[in-house]
GROMACS .gro file of C-alpha atoms in nm:
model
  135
    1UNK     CA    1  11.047   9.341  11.989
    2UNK     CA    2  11.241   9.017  12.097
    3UNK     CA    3  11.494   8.941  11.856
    4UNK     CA    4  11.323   8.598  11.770
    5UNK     CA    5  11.065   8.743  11.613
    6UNK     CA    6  11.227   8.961  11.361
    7UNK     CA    7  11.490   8.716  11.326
    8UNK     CA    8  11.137   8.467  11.269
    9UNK     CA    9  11.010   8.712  11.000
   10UNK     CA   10  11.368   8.753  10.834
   11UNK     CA   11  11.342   8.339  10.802
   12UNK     CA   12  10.932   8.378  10.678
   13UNK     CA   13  11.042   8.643  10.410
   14UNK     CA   14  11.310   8.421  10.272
   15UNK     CA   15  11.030   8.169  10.091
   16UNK     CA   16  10.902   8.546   9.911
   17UNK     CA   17  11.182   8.561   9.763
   18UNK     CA   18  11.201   8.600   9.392
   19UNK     CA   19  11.555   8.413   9.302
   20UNK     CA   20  11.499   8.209   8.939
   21UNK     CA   21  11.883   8.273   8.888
   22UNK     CA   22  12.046   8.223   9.192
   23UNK     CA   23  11.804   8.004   9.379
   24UNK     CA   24  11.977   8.229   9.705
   25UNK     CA   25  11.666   8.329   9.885
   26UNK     CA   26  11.735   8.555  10.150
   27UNK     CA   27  11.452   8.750  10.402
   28UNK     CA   28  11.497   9.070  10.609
   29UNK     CA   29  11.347   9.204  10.896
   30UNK     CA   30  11.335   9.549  10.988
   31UNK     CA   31  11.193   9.721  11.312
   32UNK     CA   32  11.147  10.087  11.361
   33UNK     CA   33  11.134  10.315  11.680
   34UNK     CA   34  10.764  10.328  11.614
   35UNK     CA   35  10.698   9.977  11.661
   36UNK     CA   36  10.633   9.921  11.319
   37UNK     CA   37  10.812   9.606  11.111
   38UNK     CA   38  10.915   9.620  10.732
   39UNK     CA   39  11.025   9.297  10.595
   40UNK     CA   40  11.206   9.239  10.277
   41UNK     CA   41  11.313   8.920  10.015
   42UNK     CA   42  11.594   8.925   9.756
   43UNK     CA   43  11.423   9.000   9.437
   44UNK     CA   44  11.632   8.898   9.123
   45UNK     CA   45  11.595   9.047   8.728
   46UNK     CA   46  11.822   8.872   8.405
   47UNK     CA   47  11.977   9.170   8.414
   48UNK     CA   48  12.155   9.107   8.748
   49UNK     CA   49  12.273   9.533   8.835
   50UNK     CA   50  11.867   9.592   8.873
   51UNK     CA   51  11.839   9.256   9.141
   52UNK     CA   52  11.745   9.413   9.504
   53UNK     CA   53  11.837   9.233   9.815
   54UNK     CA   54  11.640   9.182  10.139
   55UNK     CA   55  11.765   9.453  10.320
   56UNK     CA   56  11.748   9.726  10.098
   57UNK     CA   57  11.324   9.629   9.988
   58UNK     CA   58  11.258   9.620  10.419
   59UNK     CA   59  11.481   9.965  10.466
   60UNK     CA   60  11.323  10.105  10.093
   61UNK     CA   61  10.941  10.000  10.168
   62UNK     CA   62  11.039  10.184  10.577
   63UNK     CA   63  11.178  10.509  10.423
   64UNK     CA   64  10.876  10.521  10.141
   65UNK     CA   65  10.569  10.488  10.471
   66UNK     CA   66  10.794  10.789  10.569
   67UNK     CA   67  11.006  10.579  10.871
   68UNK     CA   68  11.277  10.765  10.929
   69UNK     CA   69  11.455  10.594  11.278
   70UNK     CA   70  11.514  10.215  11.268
   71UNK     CA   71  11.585   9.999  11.627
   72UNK     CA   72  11.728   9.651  11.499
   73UNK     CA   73  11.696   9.455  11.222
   74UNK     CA   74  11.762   9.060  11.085
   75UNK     CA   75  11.879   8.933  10.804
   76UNK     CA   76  11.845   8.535  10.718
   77UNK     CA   77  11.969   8.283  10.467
   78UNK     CA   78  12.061   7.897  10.450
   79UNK     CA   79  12.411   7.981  10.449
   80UNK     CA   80  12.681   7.789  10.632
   81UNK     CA   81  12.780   8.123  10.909
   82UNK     CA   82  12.553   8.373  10.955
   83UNK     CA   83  12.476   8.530  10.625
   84UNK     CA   84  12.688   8.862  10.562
   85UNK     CA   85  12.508   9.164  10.383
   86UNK     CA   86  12.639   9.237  10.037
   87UNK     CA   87  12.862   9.575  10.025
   88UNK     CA   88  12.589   9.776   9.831
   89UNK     CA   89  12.339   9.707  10.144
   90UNK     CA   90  12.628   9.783  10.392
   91UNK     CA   91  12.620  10.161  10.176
   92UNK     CA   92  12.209  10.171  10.215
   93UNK     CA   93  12.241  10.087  10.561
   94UNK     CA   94  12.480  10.340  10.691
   95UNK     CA   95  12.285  10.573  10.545
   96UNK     CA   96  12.012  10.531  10.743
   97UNK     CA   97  12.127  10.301  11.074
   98UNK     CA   98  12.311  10.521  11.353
   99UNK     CA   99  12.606  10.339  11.398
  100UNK     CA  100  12.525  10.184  11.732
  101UNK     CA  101  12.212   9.989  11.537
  102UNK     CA  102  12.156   9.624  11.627
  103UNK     CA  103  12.196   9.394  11.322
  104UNK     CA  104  12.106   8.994  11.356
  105UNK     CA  105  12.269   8.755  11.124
  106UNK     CA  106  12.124   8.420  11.098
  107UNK     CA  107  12.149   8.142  10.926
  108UNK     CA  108  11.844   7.821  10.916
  109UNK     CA  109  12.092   7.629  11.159
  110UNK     CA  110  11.968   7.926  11.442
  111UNK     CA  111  12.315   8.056  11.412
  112UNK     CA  112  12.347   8.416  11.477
  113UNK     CA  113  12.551   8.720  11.497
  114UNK     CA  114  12.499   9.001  11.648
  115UNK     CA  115  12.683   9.347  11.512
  116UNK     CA  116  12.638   9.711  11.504
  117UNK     CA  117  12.621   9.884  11.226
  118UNK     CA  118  12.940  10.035  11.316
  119UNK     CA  119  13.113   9.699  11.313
  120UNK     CA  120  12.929   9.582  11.016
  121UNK     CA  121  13.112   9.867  10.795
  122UNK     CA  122  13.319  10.068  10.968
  123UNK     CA  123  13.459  10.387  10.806
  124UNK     CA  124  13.161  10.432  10.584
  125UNK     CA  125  13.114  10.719  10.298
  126UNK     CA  126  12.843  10.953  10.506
  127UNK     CA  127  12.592  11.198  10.331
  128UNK     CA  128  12.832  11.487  10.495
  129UNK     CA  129  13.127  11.351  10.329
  130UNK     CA  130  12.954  11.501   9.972
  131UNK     CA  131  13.041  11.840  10.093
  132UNK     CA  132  13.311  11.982   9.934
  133UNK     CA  133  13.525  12.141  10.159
  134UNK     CA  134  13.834  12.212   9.998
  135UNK     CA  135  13.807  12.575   9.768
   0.00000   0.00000   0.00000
């Protein structure tokens, strides 16, 4: 998929976007090695732990149609630069993005950066760092 069209459907999501507290609407693209594209909006609650950004509802809705391997992905905002994802969807993300995975930034001003997953958190807790290894 060209990268203008996920980073098109990252913008599209953004006006699904549930935000009554921040009025921060933010959409997210995801495309996986099957061809198949999961999209995602910020969804807010009063009770601000329970909110769920863009990125985790596109990589949760993936993982629950039982996607398992993810190509690239976008993630779009009216923000100034590029919008950064939030440290608890750097976590989700590492978990399931090898770290040579494409990720767009974008802002509405057709500003974008372009990271791996690698760069995007770098030195990230892995599943195989629960093992206990010391006896």
């Amino acid at each position: 998929m060209e990268q203008e069209k996920l980073i098109e459907q990252a913008i599209k999501m953004r006006s699904k976007a549930y935000v009554p507290y921040s009025k921060f609407p933010v959409g997210a693209a995801l495309l996986t090695r099957s061809g198949k594209l999961y999209s995602g909006c910020n969804i807010e609650n009063a009770a601000f732990p329970v909110t769920c950004c863009a990125e985790r509802v596109a990589i949760f809705k993936a993982i629950a149609d039982g996607e398992t391997e993810f190509i690239e992905m976008a993630v779009a905002a009216d923000t100034e630069r590029p919008v950064p994802p939030c440290g608890s969807c750097r976590q989700v993300m590492s978990e399931f993005f090898n770290s040579s995975m494409t990720i767009h930034l974008t802002n509405l001003n057709n500003d974008v950066k372009t990271v791996s997953m690698e760069e995007l958190l770098p030195f990230s807790f892995q599943p195989e760092d629960l093992t206990n290894t010391t006896k």
